[in-house]
Structure formats: C-alpha cells, structure tokens
Short mmCIF file of C-alpha atoms and ligand atoms in Angstrom, two decimals:
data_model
loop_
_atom_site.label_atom_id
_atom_site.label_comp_id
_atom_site.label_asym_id
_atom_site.label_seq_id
_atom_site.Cartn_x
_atom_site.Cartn_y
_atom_site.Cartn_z
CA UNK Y 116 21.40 -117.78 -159.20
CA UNK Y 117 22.84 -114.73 -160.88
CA UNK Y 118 26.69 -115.30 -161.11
CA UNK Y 119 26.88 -111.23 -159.58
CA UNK Y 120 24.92 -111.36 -156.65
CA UNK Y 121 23.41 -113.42 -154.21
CA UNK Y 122 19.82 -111.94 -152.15
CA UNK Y 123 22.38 -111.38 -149.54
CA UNK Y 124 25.62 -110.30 -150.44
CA UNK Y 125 27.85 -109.19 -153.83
CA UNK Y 126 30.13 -111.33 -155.17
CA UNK Y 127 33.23 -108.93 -156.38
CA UNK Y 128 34.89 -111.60 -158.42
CA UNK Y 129 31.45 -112.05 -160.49
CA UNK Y 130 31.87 -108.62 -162.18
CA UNK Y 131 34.94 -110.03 -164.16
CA UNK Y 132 34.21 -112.21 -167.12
CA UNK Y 133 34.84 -115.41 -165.48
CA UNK Y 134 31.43 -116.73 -167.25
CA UNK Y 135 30.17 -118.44 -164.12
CA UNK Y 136 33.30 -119.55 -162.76
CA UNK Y 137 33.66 -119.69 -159.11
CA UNK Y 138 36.43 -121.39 -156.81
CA UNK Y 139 34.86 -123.24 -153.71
CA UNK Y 140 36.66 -124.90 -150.75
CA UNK Y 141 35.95 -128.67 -151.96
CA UNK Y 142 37.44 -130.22 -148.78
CA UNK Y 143 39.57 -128.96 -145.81
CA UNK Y 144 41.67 -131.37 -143.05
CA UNK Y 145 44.17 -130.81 -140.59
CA UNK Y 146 46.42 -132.32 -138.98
CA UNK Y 147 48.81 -131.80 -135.32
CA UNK Y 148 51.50 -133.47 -134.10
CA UNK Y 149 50.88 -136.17 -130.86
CA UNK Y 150 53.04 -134.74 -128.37
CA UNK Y 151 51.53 -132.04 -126.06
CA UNK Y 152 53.47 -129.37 -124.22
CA UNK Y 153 51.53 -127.64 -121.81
CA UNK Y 154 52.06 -124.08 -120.04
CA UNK Y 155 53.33 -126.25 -117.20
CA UNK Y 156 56.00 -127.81 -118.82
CA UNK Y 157 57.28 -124.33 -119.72
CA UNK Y 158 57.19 -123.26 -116.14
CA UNK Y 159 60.23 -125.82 -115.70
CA UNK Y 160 62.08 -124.42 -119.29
CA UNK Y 161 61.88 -120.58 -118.65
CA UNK Y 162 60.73 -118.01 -115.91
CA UNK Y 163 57.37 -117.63 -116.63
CA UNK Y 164 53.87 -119.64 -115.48
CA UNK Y 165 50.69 -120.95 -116.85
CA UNK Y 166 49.06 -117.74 -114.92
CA UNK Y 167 51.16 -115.28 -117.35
CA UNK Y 168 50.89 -117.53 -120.50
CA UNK Y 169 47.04 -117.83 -120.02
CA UNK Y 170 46.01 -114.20 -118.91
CA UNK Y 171 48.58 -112.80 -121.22
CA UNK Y 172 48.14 -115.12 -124.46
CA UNK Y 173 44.87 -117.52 -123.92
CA UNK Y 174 47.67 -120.24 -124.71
CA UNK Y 175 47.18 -123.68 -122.61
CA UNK Y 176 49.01 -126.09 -124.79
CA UNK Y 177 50.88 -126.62 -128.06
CA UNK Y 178 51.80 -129.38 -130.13
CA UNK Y 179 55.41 -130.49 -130.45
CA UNK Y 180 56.19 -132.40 -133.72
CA UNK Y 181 59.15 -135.11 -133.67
CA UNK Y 182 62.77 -134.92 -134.39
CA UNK Y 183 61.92 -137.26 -137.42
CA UNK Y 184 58.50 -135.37 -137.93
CA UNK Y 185 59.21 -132.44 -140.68
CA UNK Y 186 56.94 -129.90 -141.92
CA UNK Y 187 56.63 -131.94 -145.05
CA UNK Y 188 55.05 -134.87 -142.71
CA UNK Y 189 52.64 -132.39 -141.15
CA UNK Y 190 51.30 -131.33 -144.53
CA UNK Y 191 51.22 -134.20 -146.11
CA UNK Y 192 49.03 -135.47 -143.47
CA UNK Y 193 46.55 -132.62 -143.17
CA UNK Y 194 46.34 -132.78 -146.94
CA UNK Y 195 45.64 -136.68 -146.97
CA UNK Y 196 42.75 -136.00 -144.25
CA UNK Y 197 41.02 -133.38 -146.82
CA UNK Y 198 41.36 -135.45 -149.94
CA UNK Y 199 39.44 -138.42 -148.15
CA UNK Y 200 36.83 -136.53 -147.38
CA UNK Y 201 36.96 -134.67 -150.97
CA UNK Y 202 37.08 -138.20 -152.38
CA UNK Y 203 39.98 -136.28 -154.28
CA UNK Y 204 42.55 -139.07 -155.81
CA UNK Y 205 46.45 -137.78 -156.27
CA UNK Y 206 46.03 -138.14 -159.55
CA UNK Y 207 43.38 -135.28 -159.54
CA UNK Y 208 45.78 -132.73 -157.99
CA UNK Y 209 47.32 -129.87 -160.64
CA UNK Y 210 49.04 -127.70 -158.11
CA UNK Y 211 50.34 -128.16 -154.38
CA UNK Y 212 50.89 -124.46 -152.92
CA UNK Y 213 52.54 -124.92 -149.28
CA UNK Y 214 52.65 -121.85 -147.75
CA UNK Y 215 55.14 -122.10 -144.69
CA UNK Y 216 58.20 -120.42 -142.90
CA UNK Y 217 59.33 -123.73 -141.46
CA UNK Y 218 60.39 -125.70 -144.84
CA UNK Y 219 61.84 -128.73 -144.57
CA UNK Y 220 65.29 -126.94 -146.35
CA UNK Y 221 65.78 -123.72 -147.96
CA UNK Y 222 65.20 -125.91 -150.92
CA UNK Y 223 63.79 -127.57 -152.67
CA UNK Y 224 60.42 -126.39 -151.88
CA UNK Y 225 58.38 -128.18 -148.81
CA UNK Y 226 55.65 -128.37 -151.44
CA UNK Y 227 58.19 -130.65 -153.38
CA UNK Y 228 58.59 -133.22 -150.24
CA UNK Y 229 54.60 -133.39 -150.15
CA UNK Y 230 53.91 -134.11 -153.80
CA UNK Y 231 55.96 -137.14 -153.18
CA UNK Y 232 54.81 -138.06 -149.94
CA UNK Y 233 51.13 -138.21 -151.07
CA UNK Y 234 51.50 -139.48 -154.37
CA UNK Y 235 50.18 -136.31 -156.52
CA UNK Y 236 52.50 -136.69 -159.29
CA UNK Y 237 50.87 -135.08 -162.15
CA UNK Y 238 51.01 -131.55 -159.68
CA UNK Y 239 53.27 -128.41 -160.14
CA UNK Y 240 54.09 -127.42 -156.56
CA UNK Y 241 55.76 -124.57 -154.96
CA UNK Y 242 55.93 -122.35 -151.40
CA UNK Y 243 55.02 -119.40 -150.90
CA UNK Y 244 55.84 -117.65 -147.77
CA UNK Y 245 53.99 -114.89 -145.89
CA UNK Y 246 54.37 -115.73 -142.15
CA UNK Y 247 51.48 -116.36 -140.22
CA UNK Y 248 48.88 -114.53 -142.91
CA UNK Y 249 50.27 -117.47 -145.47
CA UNK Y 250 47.35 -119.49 -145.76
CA UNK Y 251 45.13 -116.39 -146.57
CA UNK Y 252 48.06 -115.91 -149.64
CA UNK Y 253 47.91 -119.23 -150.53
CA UNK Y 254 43.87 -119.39 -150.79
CA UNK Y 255 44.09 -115.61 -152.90
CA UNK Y 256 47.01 -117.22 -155.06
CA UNK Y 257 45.15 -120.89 -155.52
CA UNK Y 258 41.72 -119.24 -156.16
CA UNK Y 259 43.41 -117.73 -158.93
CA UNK Y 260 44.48 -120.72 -161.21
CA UNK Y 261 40.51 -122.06 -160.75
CA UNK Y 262 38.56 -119.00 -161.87
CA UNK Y 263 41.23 -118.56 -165.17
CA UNK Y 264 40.43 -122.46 -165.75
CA UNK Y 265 44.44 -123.42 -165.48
CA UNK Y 266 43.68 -125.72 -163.21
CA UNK Y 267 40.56 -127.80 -161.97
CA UNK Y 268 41.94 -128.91 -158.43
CA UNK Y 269 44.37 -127.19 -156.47
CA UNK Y 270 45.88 -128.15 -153.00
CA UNK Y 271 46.53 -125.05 -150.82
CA UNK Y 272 48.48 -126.07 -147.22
CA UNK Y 273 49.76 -123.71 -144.47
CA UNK Y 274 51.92 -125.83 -142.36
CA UNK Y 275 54.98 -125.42 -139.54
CA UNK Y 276 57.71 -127.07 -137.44
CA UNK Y 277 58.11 -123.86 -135.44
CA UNK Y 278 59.42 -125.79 -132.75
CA UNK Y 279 62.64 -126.14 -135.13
CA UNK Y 280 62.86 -121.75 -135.10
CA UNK Y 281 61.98 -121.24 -131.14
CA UNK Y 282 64.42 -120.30 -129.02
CA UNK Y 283 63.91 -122.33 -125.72
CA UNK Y 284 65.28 -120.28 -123.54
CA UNK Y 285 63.54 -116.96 -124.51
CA UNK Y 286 60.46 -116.77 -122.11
CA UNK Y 287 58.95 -113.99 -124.54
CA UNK Y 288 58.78 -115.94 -127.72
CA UNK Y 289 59.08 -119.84 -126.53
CA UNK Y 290 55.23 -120.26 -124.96
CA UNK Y 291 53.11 -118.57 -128.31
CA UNK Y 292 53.76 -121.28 -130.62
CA UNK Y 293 53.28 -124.37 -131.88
CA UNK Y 294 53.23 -127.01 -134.66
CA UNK Y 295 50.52 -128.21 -137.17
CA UNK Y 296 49.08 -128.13 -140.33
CA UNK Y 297 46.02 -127.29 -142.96
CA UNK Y 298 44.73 -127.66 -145.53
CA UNK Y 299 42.19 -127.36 -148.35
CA UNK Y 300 41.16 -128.91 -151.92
CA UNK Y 301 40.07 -125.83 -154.36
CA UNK Y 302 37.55 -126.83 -157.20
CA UNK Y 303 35.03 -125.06 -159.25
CA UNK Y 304 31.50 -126.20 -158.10
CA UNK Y 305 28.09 -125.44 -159.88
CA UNK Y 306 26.11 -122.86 -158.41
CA UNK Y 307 28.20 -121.65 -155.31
CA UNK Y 308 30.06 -118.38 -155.07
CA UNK Y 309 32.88 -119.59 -152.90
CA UNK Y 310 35.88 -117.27 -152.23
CA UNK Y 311 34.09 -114.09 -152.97
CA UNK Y 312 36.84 -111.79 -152.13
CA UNK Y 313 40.39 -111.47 -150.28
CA UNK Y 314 42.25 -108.48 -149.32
CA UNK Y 315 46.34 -109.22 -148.73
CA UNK Y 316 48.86 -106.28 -147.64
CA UNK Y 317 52.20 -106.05 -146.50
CA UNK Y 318 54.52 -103.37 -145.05
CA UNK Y 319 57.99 -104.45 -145.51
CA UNK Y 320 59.26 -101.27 -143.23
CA UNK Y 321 58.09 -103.08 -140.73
CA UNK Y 322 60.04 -106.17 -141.79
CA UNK Y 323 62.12 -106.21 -138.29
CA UNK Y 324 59.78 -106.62 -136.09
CA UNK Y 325 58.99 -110.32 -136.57
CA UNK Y 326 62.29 -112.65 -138.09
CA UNK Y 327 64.24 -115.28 -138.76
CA UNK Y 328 67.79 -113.11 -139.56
CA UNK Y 329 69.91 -115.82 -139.44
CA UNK Y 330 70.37 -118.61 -142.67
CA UNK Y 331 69.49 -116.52 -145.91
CA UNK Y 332 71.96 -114.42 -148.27
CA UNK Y 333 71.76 -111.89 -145.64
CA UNK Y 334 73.80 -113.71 -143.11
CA UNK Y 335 74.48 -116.80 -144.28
CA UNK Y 336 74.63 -119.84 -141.38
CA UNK Y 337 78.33 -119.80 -139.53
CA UNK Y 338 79.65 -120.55 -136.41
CA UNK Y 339 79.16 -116.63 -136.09
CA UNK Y 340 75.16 -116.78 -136.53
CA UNK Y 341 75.04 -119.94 -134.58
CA UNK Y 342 77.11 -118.42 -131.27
CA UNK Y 343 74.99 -115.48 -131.77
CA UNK Y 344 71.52 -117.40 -131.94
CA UNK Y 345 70.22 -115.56 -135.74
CA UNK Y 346 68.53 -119.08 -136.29
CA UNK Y 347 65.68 -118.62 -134.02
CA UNK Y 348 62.62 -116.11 -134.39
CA UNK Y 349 62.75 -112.57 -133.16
CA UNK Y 350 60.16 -110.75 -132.20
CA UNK Y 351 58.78 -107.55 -130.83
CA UNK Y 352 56.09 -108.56 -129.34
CA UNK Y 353 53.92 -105.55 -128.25
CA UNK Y 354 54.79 -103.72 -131.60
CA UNK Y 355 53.31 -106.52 -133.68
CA UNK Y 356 50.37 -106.50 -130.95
CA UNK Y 357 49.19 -102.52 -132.46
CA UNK Y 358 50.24 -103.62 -135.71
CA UNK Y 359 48.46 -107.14 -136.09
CA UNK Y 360 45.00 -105.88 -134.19
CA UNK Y 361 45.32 -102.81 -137.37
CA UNK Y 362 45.80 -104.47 -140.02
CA UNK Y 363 43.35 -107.94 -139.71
CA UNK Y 364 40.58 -104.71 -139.09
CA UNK Y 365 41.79 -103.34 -142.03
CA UNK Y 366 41.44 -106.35 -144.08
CA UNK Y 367 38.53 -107.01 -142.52
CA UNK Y 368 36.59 -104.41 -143.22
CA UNK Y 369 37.85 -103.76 -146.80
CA UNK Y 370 36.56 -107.44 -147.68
CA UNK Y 371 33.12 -106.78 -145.90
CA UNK Y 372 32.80 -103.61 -147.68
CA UNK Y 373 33.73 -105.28 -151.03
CA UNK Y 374 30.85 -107.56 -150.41
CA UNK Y 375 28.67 -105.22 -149.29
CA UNK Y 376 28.15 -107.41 -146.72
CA UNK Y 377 27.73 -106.36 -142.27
CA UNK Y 378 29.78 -108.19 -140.17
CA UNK Y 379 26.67 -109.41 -138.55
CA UNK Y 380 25.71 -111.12 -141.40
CA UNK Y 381 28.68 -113.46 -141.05
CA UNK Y 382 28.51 -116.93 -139.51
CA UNK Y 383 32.04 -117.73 -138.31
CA UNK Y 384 34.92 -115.86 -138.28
CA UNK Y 385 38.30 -117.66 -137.97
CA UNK Y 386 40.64 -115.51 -137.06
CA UNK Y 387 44.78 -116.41 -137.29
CA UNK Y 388 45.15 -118.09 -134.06
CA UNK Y 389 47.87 -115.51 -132.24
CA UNK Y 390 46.53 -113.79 -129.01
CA UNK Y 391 43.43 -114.51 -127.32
CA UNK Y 392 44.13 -110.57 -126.63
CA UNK Y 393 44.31 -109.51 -130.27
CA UNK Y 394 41.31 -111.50 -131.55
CA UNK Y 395 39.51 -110.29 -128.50
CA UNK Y 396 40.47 -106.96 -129.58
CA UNK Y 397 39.93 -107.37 -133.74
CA UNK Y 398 36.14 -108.30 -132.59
CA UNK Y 399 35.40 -105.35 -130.65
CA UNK Y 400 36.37 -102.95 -133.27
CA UNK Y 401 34.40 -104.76 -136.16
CA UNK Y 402 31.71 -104.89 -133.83
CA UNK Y 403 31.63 -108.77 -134.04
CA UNK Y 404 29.84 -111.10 -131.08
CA UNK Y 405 32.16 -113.86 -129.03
CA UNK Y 406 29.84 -116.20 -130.50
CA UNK Y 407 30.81 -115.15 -134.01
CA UNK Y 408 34.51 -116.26 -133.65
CA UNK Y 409 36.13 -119.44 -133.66
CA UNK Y 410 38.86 -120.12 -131.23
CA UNK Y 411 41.14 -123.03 -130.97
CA UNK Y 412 44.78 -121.22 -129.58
CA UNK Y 413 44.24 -122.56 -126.22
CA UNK Y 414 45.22 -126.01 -127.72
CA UNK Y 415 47.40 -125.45 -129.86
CA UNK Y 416 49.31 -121.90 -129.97
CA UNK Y 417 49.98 -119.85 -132.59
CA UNK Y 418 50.85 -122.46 -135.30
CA UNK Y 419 51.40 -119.46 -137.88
CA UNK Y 420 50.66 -120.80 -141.66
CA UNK Y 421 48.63 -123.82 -139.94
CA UNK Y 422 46.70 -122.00 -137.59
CA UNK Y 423 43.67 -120.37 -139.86
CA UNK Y 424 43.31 -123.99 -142.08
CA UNK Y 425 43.32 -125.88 -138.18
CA UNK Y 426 40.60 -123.32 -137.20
CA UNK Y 427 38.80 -123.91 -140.14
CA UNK Y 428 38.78 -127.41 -140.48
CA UNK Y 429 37.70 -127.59 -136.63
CA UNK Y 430 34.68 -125.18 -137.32
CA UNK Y 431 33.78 -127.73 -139.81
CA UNK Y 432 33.94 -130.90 -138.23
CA UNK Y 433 32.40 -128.88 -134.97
CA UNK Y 434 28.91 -127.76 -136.82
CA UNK Y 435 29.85 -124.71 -136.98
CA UNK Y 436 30.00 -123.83 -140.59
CA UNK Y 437 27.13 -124.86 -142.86
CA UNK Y 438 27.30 -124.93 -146.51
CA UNK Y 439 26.30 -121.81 -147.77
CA UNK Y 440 27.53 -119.68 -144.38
CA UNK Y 441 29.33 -117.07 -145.05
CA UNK Y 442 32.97 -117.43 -143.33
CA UNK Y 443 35.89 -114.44 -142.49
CA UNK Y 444 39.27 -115.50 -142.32
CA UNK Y 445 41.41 -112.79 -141.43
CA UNK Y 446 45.50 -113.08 -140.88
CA UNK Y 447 48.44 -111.30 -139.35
CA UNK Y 448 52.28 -111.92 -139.38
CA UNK Y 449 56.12 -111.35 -140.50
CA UNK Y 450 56.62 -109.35 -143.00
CA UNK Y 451 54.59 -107.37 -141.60
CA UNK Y 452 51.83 -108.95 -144.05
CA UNK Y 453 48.03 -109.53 -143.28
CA UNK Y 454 45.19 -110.64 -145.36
CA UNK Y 455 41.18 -111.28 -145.16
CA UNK Y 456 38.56 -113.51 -147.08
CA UNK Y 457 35.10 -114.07 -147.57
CA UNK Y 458 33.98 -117.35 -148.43
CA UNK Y 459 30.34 -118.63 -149.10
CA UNK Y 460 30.63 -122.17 -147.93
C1 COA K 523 54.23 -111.39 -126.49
C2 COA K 523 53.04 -110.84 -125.70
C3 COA K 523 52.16 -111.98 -125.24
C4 COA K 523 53.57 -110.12 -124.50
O1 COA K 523 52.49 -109.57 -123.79
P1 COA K 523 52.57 -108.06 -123.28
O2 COA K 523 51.34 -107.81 -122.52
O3 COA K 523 52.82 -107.22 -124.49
O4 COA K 523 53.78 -108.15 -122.32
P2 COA K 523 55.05 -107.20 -122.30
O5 COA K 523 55.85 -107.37 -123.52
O6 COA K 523 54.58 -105.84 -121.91
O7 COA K 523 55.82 -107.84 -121.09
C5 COA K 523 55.36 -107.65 -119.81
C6 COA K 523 56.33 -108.32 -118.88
O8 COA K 523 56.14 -109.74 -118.95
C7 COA K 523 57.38 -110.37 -119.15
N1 COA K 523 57.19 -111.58 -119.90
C8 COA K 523 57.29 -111.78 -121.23
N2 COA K 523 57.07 -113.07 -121.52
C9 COA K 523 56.81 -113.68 -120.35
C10 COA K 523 56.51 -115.00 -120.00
N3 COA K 523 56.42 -115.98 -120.91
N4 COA K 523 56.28 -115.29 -118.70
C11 COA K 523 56.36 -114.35 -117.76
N5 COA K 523 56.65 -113.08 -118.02
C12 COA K 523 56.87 -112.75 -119.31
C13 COA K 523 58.22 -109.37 -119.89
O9 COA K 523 59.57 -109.66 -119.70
C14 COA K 523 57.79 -108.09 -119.24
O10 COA K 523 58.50 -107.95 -118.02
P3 COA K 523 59.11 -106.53 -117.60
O11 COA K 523 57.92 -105.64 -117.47
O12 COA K 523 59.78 -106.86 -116.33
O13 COA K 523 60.03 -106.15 -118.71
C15 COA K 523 52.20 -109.87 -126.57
O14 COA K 523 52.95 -108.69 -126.79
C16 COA K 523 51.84 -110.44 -127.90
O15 COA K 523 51.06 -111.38 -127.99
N6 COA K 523 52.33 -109.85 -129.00
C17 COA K 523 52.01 -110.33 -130.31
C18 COA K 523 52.80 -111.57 -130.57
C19 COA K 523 52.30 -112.29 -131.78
O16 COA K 523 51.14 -112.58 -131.88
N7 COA K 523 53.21 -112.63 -132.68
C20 COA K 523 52.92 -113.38 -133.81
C21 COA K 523 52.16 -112.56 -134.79
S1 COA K 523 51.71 -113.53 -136.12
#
C-alpha cells in the first residue's frame, strides 16, 4: 500500500517524511459510573420534565459517579478496559494524556492519579484541557509523539466528574450532563493509515459563553465565590447552540476536504455527544444520513471529554466500525474550541 494514498482516500500526514509511519487506534474502552439519574428524577430537583429534557436535548439519563468515585477512578477504569483488550501491559505505556475539565485537583495533574492507579510507571503523563472537544486534542496531541517515533504506545483519556461542577438547582444547565470516561491505546501498526488527519480551533472571544469562573488565579475560591456560586458551570446555552453546530461543520468539512474524501464515503460518524438537536443539525448540513451517525446521549448526557471515546468505544463493541472503516469524530465545547478527525480503522 503506498504510504500517500489509499484507492479511496489521501492520507495528508503521508506527504511528510514520516517513512511509513502511521499512528492507529490499537484499543479503545470506556467506562460509566453505576448510578443512573433519569429525566424523572430531575422533575423532583428543578422545574422542568422529561417532555422538555427529551424534545429539547434527546437526554433520557445520565450517569452519576460517587462521592468517593473521582475522575481519576473513571479513567483509570476506561483505560484498564482498553489495555485488556490491546493486551497492552503498564509497563508498555510511555505517555498518559488525560484530557478533562473535572480533575481530581487543580494539581497535580488527573493524568498523575491514573498512572498510579493502573500501574504504568515507566509513563510521562499530563492534562490537557479543551472542554468537551478534549478528546479530539488529546488524539491530535498523542498522534503526534507516534509518527515522530518518541513514543511507541501512548494512552489518550477524556474523562469527567461533571456532577462535581453542576449546579443542581439551575434547570438550564443541571439535565445536559453527565459522568464517564474513554479511552484509547495509540501504536504504530504495519500497513494501516490510522489518524489520517485532525482539524482543532478555538476562539477564545468567545471564552464566556461556556465556564467554570470560579477557583483559578482569576478569582481565587472564598467565601465570596462560594456565596456567589463561581464554582459551578455557566453557560449560554443557545449561543453555544449557533456556535457548536458552526464550528464541528467547519471541522468537518476541512478534514473531509483534506482527505479528499465525501462524507458519504464515511462509515460512522461519532459526533461529541451534546444535543440530539445539534448533531441532528451538523448532519443535515454535511449532507450526512441518520444511519451514518452514532448516538449514545440518550444514556448518558453530555459527558464532555468522555463523551466522543464512550461513543466510540460503543460503535465498536456494537459492529458498527470495521477495521479499515473510515470514522469522523467531530467536537464542540468551552473555550469556545472544536476539533474533527479522520481515522481509517
Ligand atoms: C440548553 C438548551 C437545551 C436550551 O434549549 P433552547 O431550545 O435553546 O431553549 P431556550 O434557552 O430557548 O429556553 C426555552 C425556555 O425553556 C426554559 N428551560 C430551560 N431549561 C429548561 C428545563 N430543563 N426544563 C424546562 N424548561 C427549561 C428556559 O428557561 C426558557 O424559558 P423562557 O422562554 O420562559 O425563558 C440548548 O440551548 C442547548 O443545547 N444549547 C447547547 C448546550 C450545549 O450543548 N452545551 C455544551 C456544549 S459542549
């Protein structure tokens, strides 16, 4: 197979001299927390109903981790589940990226917690942080340490607690989201293209629209932030609506264009798990079929970092991505940031 192009697509990363190099998704797992809260247990929190939450979001249910459940026990789980079925050992693992805005502390980093908890000792590990379009970072940053041959096996997870950022009583933000995590093993293997492109953005004027503005050097945590609840996520939501179904077209399209590739000739898209509304509304501008996209947000809610590694590791186990499918993950969130990928499973 010529390292530049497949019969079917261009490979964008091939044109570089990385001498046959490629970076494949070796293994992906997931993990969610046991406890379910569904739209009817809201109806008893806040004003709102399972009528709203559904028509409005798609949301039915979301995952709730424990008090003594951290984001650090989320990962480390999801990541466990994809080195089994990598047959990956700890030993084997040079980096742990964790890309999250739920760490267990400011620091040290979540990705810290996890190297110990799953016993990868020889890894460097750090966070990286890019809202809900994390993951899509974290594969674009991982990719990156395979093709330069730093690194032969790199752990990538996107993984929340946003149950410890929701404000309970705020009907407009408290039924979207949820806890879980992802993750995936990145290797080199023979033959495959793998991650043949990714387009990330950001737009940091539109930083306000989705936050956490309490805790940071900006206003640092006092009885003052506390009274005046700066510890839970803000949001405006039908602002980031525009913004989010923009940009993951944007991304989108850029990546299929890199390719040279029509979105029909895509097998699964997993798009971040947000809005039933938004994705609904991404696919009819690219032109993409229901059956194209995988959906999962009705179980668990916008899990942010988690949700496109949940998605993906469900279209997996489900059948419906086949080694050598081509896959679209696109992502939206705070920041604003947003990012798109084309794999070749
Ligand atoms: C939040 C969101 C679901 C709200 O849907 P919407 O159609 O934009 O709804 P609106 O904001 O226009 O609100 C409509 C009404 O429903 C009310 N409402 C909001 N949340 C409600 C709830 N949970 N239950 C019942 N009513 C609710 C609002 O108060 C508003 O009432 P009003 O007209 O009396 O002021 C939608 O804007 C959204 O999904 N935005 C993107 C959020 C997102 O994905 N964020 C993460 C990005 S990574």
């Amino acid at each position: 197979m010529s390292p530049h192009r497949s019969p079917r697509f261009k490979n964008p990363r091939a044109l570089h001299n990385y001498q046959g190099r490629s970076c494949s998704i070796a293994a992906v797992g997931s993990y969610v927390p046991e406890r379910i809260l569904t739209n009817f247990d809201l109806e008893k929190m806040v004003n709102t109903s399972d009528a709203w939450i559904t028509e409005r979001t798609g949301v039915q249910q979301r995952r709730l981790a424990a008090a003594d459940e951290f984001t650090s026990d989320l990962a480390a789980k999801a990541a466990r589940r994809a080195m089994e079925r990598g047959r990956i050992s700890p030993e084997q693992i040079d980096l742990i990226i964790v890309a999250t805005i739920t760490p267990d502390t400011p620091f040290p980093a979540t990705a810290c917690w996890v190297q110990e908890k799953i016993g990868a000792s020889r890894a460097a590990a750090f966070d990286l942080e890019a809202a809900c379009s994390g993951f899509i970072y974290g594969l674009e940053v991982g990719q990156q340490f395979i093709m330069s041959r730093t690194y032969e096996t790199v752990l990538v997870i996107g993984a929340e607690k946003l149950s410890s950022i929701i404000d309970w009583t705020d009907r407009n933000t408290c039924v979207l989201f949820g806890d879980g995590a992802g993750a995936v093993v990145l290797q080199h293997r023979d033959g495959a293209h793998g991650v043949l492109t990714a387009c990330l953005g950001a737009d940091g004027r539109r930083a306000d629209l989705l936050s956490l503005p309490g805790g940071g050097s900006r206003q640092p945590a006092s009885s003052r932030t506390v009274a005046d609840r700066l510890h839970y996520l803000r949001m405006s939501g039908k602002e980031t609506f525009k913004s989010a179904v923009t940009a993951m077209c944007t991304a989108a399209q850029e990546s299929l264009r890199r390719c040279e590739l029509d979105i029909a000739q895509i097998a699964c898209i997993i798009p971040h798990q947000a809005n039933q509304r938004i994705i609904n509304a991404v696919a009819e501008r690219l032109g993409a079929r229901p059956s194209q996209l995988f959906v999962n947000l009705q179980k668990y809610g916008n899990t942010s970092a988690a949700s496109v590694p949940i998605a993906l590791d469900e279209a997996v186990s489900g059948g419906r991505i086949q080694r050598g499918d081509l896959v679209l993950m696109v992502g939206f969130g705070g920041g604003l940031t947003w990012g798109a990928a084309i794999i070749e499973w």
